[in-house]
mmCIF file of N, CA and C in Angstrom:
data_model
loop_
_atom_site.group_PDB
_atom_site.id
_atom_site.type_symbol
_atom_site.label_atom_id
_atom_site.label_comp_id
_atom_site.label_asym_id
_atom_site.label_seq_id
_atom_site.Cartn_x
_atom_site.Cartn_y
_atom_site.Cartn_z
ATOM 1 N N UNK A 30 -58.053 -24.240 102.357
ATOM 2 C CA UNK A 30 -58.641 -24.147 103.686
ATOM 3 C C UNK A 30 -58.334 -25.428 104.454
ATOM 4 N N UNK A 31 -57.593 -25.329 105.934
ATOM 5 C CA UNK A 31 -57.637 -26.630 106.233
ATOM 6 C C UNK A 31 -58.679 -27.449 106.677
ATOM 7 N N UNK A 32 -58.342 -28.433 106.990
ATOM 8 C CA UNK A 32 -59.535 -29.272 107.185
ATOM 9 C C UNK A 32 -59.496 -30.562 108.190
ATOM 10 N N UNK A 33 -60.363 -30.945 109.126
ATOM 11 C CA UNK A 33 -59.641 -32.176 109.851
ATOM 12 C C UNK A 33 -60.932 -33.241 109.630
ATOM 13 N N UNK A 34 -61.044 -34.308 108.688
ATOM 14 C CA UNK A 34 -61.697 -35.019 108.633
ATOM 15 C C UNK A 34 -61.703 -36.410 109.238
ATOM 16 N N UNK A 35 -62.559 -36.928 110.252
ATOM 17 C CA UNK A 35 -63.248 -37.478 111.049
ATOM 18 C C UNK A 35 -63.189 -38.824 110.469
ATOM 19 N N UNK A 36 -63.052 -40.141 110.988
ATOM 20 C CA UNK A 36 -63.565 -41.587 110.906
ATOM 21 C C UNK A 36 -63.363 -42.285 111.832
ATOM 22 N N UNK A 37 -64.460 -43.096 111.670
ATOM 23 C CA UNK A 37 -64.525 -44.424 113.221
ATOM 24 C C UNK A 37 -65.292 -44.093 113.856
ATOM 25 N N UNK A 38 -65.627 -44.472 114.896
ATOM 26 C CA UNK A 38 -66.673 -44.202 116.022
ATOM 27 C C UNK A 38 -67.866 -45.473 115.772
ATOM 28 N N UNK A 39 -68.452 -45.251 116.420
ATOM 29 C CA UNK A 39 -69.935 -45.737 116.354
ATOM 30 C C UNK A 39 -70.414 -46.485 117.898
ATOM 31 N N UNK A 40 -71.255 -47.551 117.382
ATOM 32 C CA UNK A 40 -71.227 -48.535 118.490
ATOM 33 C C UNK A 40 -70.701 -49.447 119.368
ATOM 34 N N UNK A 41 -70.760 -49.243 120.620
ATOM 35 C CA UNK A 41 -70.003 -50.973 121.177
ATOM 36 C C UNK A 41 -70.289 -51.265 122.370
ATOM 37 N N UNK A 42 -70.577 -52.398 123.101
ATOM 38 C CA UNK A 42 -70.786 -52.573 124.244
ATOM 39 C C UNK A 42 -69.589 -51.856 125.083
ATOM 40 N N UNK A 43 -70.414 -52.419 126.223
ATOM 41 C CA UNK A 43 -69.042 -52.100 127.617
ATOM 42 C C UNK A 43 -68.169 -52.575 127.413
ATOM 43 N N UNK A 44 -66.646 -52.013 127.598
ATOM 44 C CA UNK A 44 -65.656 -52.990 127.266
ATOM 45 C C UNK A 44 -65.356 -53.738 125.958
ATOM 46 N N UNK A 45 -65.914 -53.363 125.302
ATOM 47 C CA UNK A 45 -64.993 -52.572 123.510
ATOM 48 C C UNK A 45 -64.304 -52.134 123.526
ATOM 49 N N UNK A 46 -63.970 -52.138 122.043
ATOM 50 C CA UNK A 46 -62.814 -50.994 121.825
ATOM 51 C C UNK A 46 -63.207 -50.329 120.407
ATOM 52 N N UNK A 47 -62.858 -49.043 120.251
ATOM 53 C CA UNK A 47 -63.064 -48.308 118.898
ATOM 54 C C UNK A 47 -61.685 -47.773 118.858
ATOM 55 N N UNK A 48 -61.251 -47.277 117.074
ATOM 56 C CA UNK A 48 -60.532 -46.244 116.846
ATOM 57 C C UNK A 48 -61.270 -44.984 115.849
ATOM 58 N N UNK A 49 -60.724 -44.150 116.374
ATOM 59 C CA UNK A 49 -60.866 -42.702 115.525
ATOM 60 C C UNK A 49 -59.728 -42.549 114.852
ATOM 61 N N UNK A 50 -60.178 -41.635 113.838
ATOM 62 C CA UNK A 50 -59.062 -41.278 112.814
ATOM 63 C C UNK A 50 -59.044 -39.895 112.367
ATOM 64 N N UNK A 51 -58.304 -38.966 112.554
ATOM 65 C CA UNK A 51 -58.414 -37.992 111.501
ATOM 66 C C UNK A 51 -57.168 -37.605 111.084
ATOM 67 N N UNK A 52 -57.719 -37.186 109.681
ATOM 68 C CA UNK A 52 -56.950 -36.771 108.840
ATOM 69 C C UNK A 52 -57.149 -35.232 108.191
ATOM 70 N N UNK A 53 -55.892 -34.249 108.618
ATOM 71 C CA UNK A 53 -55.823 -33.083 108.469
ATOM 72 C C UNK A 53 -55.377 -32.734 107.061
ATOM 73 N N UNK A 54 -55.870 -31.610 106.165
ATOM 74 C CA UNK A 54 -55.044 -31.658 104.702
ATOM 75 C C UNK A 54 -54.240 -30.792 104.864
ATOM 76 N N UNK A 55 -53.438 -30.655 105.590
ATOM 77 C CA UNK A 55 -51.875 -30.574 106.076
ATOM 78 C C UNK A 55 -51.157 -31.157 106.600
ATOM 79 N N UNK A 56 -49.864 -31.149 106.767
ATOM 80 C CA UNK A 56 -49.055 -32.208 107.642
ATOM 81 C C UNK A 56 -49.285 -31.771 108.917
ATOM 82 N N UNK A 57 -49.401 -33.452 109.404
ATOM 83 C CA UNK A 57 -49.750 -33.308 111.161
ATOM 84 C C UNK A 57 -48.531 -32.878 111.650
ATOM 85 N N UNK A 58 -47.461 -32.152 110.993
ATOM 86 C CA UNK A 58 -46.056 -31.682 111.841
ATOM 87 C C UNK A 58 -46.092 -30.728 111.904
ATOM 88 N N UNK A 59 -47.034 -30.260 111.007
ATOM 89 C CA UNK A 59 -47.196 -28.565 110.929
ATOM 90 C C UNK A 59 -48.340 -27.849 111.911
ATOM 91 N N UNK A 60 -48.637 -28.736 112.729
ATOM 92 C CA UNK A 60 -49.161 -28.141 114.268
ATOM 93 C C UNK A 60 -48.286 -27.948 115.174
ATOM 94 N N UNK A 61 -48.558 -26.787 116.235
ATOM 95 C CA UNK A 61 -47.899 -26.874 117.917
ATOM 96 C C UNK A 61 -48.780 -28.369 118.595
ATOM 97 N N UNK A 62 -50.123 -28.898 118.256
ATOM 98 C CA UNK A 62 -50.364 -29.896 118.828
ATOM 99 C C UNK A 62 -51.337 -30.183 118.239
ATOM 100 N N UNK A 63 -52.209 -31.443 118.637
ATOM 101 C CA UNK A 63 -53.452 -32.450 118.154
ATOM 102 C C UNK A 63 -53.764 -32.616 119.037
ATOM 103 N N UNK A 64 -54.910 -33.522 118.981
ATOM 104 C CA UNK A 64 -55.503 -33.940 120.182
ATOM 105 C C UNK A 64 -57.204 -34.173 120.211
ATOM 106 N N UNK A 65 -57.597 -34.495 120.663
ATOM 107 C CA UNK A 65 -59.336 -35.208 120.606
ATOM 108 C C UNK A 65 -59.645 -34.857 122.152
ATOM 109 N N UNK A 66 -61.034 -34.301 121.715
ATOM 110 C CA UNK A 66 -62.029 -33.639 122.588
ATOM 111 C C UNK A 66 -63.349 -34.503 122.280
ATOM 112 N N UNK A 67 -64.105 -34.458 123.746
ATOM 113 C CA UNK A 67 -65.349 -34.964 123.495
ATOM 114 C C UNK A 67 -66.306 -34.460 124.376
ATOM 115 N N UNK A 68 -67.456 -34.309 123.857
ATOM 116 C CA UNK A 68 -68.205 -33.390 124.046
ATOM 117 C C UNK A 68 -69.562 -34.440 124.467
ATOM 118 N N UNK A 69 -70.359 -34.994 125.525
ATOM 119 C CA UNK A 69 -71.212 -35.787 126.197
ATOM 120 C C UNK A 69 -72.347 -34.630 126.465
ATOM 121 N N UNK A 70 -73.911 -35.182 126.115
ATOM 122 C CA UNK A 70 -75.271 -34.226 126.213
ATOM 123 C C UNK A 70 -75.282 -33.456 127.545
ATOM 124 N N UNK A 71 -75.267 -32.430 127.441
ATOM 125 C CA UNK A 71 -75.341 -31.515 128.894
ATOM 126 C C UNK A 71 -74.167 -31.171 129.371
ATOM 127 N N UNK A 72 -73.214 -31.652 128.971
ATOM 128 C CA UNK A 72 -71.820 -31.331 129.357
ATOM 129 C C UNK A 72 -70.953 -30.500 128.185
ATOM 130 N N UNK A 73 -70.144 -29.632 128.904
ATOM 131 C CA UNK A 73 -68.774 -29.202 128.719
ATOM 132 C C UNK A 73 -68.199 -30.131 127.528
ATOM 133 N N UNK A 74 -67.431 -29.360 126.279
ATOM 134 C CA UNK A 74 -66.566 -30.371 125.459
ATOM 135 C C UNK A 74 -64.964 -29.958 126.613
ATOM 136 N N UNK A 75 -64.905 -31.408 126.501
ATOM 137 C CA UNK A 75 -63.734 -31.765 127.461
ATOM 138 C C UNK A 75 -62.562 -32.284 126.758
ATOM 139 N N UNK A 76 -61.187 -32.290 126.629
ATOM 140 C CA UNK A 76 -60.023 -32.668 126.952
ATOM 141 C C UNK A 76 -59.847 -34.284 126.710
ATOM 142 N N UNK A 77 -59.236 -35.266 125.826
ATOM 143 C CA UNK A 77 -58.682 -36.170 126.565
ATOM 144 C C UNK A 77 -57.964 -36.589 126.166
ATOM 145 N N UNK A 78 -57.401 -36.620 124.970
ATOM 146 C CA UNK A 78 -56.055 -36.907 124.922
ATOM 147 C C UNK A 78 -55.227 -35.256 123.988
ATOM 148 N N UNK A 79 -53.892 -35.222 124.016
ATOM 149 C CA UNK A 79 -53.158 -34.138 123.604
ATOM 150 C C UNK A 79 -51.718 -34.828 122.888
ATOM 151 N N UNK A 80 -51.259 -34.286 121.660
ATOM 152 C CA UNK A 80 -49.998 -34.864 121.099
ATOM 153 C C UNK A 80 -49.358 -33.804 120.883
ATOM 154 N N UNK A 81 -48.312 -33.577 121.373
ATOM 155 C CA UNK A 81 -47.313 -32.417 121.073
ATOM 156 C C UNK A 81 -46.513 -32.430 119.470
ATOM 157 N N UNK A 82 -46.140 -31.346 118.980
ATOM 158 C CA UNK A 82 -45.322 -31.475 118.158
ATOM 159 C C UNK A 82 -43.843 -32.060 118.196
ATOM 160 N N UNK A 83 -43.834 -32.316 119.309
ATOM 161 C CA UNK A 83 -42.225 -33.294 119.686
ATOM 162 C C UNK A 83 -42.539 -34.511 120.058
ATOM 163 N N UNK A 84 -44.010 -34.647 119.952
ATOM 164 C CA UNK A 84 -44.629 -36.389 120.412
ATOM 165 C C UNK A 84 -44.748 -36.536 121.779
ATOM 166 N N UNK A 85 -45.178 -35.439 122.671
ATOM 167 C CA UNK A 85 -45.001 -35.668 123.971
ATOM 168 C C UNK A 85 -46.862 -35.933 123.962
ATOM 169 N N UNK A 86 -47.705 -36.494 124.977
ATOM 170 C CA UNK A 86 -49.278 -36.890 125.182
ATOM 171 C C UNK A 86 -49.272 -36.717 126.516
ATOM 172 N N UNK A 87 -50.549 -36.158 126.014
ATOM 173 C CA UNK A 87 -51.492 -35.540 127.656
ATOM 174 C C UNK A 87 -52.690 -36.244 127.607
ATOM 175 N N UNK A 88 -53.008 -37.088 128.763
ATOM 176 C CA UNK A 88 -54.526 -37.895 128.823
ATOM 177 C C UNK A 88 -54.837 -37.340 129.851
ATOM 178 N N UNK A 89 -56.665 -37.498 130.082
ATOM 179 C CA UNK A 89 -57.360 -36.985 131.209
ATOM 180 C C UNK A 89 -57.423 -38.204 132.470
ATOM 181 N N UNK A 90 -57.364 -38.041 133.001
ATOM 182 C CA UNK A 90 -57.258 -38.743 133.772
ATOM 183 C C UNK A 90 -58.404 -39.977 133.637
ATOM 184 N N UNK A 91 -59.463 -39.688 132.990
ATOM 185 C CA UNK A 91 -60.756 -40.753 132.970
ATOM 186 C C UNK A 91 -60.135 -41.777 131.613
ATOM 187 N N UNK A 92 -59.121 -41.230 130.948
ATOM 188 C CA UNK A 92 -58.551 -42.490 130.153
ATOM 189 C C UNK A 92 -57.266 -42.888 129.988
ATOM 190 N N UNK A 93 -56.948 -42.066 131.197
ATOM 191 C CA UNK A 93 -55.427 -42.955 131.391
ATOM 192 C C UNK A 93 -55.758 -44.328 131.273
ATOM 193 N N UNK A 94 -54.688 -45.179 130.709
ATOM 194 C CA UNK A 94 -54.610 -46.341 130.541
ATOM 195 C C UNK A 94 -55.214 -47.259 129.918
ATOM 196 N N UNK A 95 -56.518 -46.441 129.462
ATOM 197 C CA UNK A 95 -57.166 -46.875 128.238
ATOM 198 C C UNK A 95 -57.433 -46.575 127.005
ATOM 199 N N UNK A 96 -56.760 -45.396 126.739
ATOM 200 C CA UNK A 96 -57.036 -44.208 125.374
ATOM 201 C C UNK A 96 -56.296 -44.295 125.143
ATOM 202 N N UNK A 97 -55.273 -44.675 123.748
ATOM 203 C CA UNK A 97 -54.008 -43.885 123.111
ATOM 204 C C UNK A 97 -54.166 -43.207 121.995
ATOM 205 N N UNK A 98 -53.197 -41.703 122.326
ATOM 206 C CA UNK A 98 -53.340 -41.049 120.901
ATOM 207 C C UNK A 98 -51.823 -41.509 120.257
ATOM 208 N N UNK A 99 -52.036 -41.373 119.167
ATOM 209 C CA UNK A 99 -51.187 -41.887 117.913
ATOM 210 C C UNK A 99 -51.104 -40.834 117.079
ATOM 211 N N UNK A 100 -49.951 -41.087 116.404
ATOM 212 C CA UNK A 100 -49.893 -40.477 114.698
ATOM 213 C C UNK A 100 -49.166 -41.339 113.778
ATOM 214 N N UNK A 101 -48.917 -40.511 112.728
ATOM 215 C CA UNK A 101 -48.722 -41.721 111.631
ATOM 216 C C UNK A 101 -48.255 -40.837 110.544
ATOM 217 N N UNK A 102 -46.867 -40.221 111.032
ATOM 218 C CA UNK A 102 -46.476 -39.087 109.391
ATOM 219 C C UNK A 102 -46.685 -39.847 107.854
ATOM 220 N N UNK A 103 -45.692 -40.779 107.696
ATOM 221 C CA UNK A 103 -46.441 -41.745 106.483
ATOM 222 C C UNK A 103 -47.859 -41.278 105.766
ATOM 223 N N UNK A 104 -48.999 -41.751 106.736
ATOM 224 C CA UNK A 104 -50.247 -41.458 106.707
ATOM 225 C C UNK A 104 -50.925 -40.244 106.940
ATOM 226 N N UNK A 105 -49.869 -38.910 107.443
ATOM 227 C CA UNK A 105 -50.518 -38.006 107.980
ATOM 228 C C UNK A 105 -52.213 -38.340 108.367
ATOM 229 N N UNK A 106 -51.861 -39.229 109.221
ATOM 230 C CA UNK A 106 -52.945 -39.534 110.005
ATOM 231 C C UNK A 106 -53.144 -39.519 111.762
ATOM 232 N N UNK A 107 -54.122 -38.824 112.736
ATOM 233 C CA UNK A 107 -53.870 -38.964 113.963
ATOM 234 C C UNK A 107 -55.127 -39.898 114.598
ATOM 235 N N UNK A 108 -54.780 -40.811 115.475
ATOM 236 C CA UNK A 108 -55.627 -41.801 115.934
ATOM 237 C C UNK A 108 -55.751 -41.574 117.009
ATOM 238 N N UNK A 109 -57.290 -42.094 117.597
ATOM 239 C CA UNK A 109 -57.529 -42.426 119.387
ATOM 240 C C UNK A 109 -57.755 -44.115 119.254
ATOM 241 N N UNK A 110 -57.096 -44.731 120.148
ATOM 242 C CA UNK A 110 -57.475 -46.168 119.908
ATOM 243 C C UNK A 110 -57.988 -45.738 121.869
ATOM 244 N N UNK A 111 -58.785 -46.420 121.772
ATOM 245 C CA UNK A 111 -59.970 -46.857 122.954
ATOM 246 C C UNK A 111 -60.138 -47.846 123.095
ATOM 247 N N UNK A 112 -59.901 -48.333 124.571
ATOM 248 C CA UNK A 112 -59.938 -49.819 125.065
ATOM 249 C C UNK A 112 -60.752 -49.351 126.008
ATOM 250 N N UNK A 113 -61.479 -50.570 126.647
ATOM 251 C CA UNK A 113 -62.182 -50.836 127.668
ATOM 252 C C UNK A 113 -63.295 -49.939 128.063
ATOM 253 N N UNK A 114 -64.052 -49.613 126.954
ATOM 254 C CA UNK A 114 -64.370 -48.593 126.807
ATOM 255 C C UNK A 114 -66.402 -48.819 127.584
ATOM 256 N N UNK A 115 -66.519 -47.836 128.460
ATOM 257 C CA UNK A 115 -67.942 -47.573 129.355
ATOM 258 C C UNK A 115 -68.396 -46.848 128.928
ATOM 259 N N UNK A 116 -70.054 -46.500 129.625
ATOM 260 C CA UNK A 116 -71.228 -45.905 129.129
ATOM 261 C C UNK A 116 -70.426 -44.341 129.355
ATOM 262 N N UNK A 117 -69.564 -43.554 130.457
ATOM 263 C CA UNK A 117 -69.653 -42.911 130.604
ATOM 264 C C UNK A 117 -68.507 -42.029 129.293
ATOM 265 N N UNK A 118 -68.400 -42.831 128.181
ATOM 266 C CA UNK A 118 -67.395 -42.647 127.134
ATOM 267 C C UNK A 118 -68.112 -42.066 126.276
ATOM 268 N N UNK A 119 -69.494 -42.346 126.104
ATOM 269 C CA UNK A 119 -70.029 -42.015 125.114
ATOM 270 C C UNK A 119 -70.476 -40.510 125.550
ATOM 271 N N UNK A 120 -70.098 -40.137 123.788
ATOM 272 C CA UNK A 120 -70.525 -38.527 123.749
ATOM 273 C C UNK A 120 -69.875 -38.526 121.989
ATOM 274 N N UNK A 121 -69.631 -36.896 121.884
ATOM 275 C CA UNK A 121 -69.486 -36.537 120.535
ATOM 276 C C UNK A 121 -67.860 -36.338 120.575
ATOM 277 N N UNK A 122 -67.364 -37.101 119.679
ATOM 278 C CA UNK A 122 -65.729 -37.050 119.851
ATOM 279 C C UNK A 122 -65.074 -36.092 118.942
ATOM 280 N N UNK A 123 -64.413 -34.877 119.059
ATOM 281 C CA UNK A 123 -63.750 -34.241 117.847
ATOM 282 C C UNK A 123 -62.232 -34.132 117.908
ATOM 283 N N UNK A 124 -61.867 -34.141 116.917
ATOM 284 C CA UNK A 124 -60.437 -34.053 116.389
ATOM 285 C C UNK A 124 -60.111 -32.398 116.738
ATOM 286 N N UNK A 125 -58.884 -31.814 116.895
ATOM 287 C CA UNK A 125 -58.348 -30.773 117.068
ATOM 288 C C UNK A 125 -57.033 -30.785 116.236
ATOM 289 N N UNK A 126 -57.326 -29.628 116.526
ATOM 290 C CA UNK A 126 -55.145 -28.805 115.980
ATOM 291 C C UNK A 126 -54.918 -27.653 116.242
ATOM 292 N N UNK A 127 -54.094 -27.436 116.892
ATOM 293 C CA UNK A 127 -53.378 -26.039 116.943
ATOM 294 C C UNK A 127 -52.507 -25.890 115.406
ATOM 295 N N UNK A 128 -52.504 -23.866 115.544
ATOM 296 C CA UNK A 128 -51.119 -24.356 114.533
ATOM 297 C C UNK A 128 -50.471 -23.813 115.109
ATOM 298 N N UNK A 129 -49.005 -23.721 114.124
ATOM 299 C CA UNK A 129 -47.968 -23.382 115.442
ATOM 300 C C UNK A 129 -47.730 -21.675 115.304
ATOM 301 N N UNK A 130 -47.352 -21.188 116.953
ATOM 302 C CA UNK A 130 -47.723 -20.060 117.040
ATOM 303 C C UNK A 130 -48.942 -20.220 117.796
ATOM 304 N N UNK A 131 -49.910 -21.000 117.829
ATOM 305 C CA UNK A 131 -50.698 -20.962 118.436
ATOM 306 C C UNK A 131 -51.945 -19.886 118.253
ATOM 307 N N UNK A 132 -51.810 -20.090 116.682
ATOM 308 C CA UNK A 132 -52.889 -18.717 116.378
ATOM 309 C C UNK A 132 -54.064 -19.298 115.435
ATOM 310 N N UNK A 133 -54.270 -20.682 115.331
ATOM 311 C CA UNK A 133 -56.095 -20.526 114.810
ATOM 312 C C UNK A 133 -55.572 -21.761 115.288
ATOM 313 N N UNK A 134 -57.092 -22.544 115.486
ATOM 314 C CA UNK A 134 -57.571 -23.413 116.150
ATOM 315 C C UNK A 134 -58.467 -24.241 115.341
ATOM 316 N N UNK A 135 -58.611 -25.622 114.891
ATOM 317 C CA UNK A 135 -59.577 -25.784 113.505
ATOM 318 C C UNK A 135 -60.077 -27.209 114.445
ATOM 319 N N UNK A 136 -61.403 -27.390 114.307
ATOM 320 C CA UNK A 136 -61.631 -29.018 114.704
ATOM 321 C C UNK A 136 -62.419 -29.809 113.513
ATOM 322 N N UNK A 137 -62.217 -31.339 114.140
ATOM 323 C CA UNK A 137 -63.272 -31.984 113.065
ATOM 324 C C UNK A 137 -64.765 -31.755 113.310
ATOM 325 N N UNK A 138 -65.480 -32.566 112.190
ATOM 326 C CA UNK A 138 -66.745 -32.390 112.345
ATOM 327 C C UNK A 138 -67.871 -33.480 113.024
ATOM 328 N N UNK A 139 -66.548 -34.010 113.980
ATOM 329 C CA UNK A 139 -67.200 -34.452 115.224
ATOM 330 C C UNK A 139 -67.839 -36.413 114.726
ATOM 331 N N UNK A 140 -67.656 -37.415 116.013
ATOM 332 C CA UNK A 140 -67.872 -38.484 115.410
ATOM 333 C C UNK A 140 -68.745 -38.918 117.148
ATOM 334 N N UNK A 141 -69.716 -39.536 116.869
ATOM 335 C CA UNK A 141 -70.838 -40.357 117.845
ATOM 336 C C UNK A 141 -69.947 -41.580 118.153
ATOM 337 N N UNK A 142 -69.979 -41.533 119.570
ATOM 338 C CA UNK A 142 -69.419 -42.722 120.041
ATOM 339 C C UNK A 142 -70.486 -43.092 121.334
ATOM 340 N N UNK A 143 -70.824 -44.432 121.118
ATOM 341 C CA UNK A 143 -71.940 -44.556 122.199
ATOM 342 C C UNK A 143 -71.700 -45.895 122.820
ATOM 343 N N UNK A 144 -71.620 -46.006 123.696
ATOM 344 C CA UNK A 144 -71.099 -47.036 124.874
ATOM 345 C C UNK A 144 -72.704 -47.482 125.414
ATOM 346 N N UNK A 145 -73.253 -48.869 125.121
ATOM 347 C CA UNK A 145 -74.608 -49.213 125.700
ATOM 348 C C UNK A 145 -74.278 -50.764 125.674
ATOM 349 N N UNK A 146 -75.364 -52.079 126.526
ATOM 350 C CA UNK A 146 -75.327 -52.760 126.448
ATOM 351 C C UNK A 146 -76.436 -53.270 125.990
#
């Protein structure tokens, strides 16, 4: 069964930085894409970064220039590194994957990221 397991997150002031990590027990090549969603109390799980299977990335516009997604075949590992990071960051962050074909959809089991001073 696959699986996308979750690390990193937690606390940090304004203008921190965190990384996330997950790790899928399949190869991260064997998706159409990756990508991290986050999900904030009362809100919509939203979009913000996207990694193609040819390495192409899609950011939301609220972290352009401060979010990068990563991978790491070696490690079959996929990362969000977060810079400069505000209150309005914090929410519940999950890992994604397509597979390819585009026919099941699996996420992690979600990591607390909370932006306070």
């Amino acid at each position: 069964q696959m699986q996308l397991v979750q690390s990193g997150g937690g606390s940090v002031q304004p203008g921190g930085s965190l990384r996330l990590s997950c790790a899928p027990t399949r190869s991260i090549f064997n998706f159409n894409a990756m990508g991290w969603y986050r999900q904030a109390p009362g809100k919509e799980r939203e979009s913000v970064a996207i990694i193609t299977k040819d390495g192409s990335t899609n950011y939301a516009d609220a972290v352009k220039g401060r979010f990068t997604i990563s991978r790491d075949g070696a490690k079959n590992m996929l990362y969000l590194q977060m810079n400069s990071l505000n209150p309005e960051d914090t929410a519940v962050y999950f890992c994604n994957a397509v597979s390819l074909g585009k026919v099941f959809q699996y996420w992690g089991q979600g990591t607390q990221v909370t932006i306070s001073s």
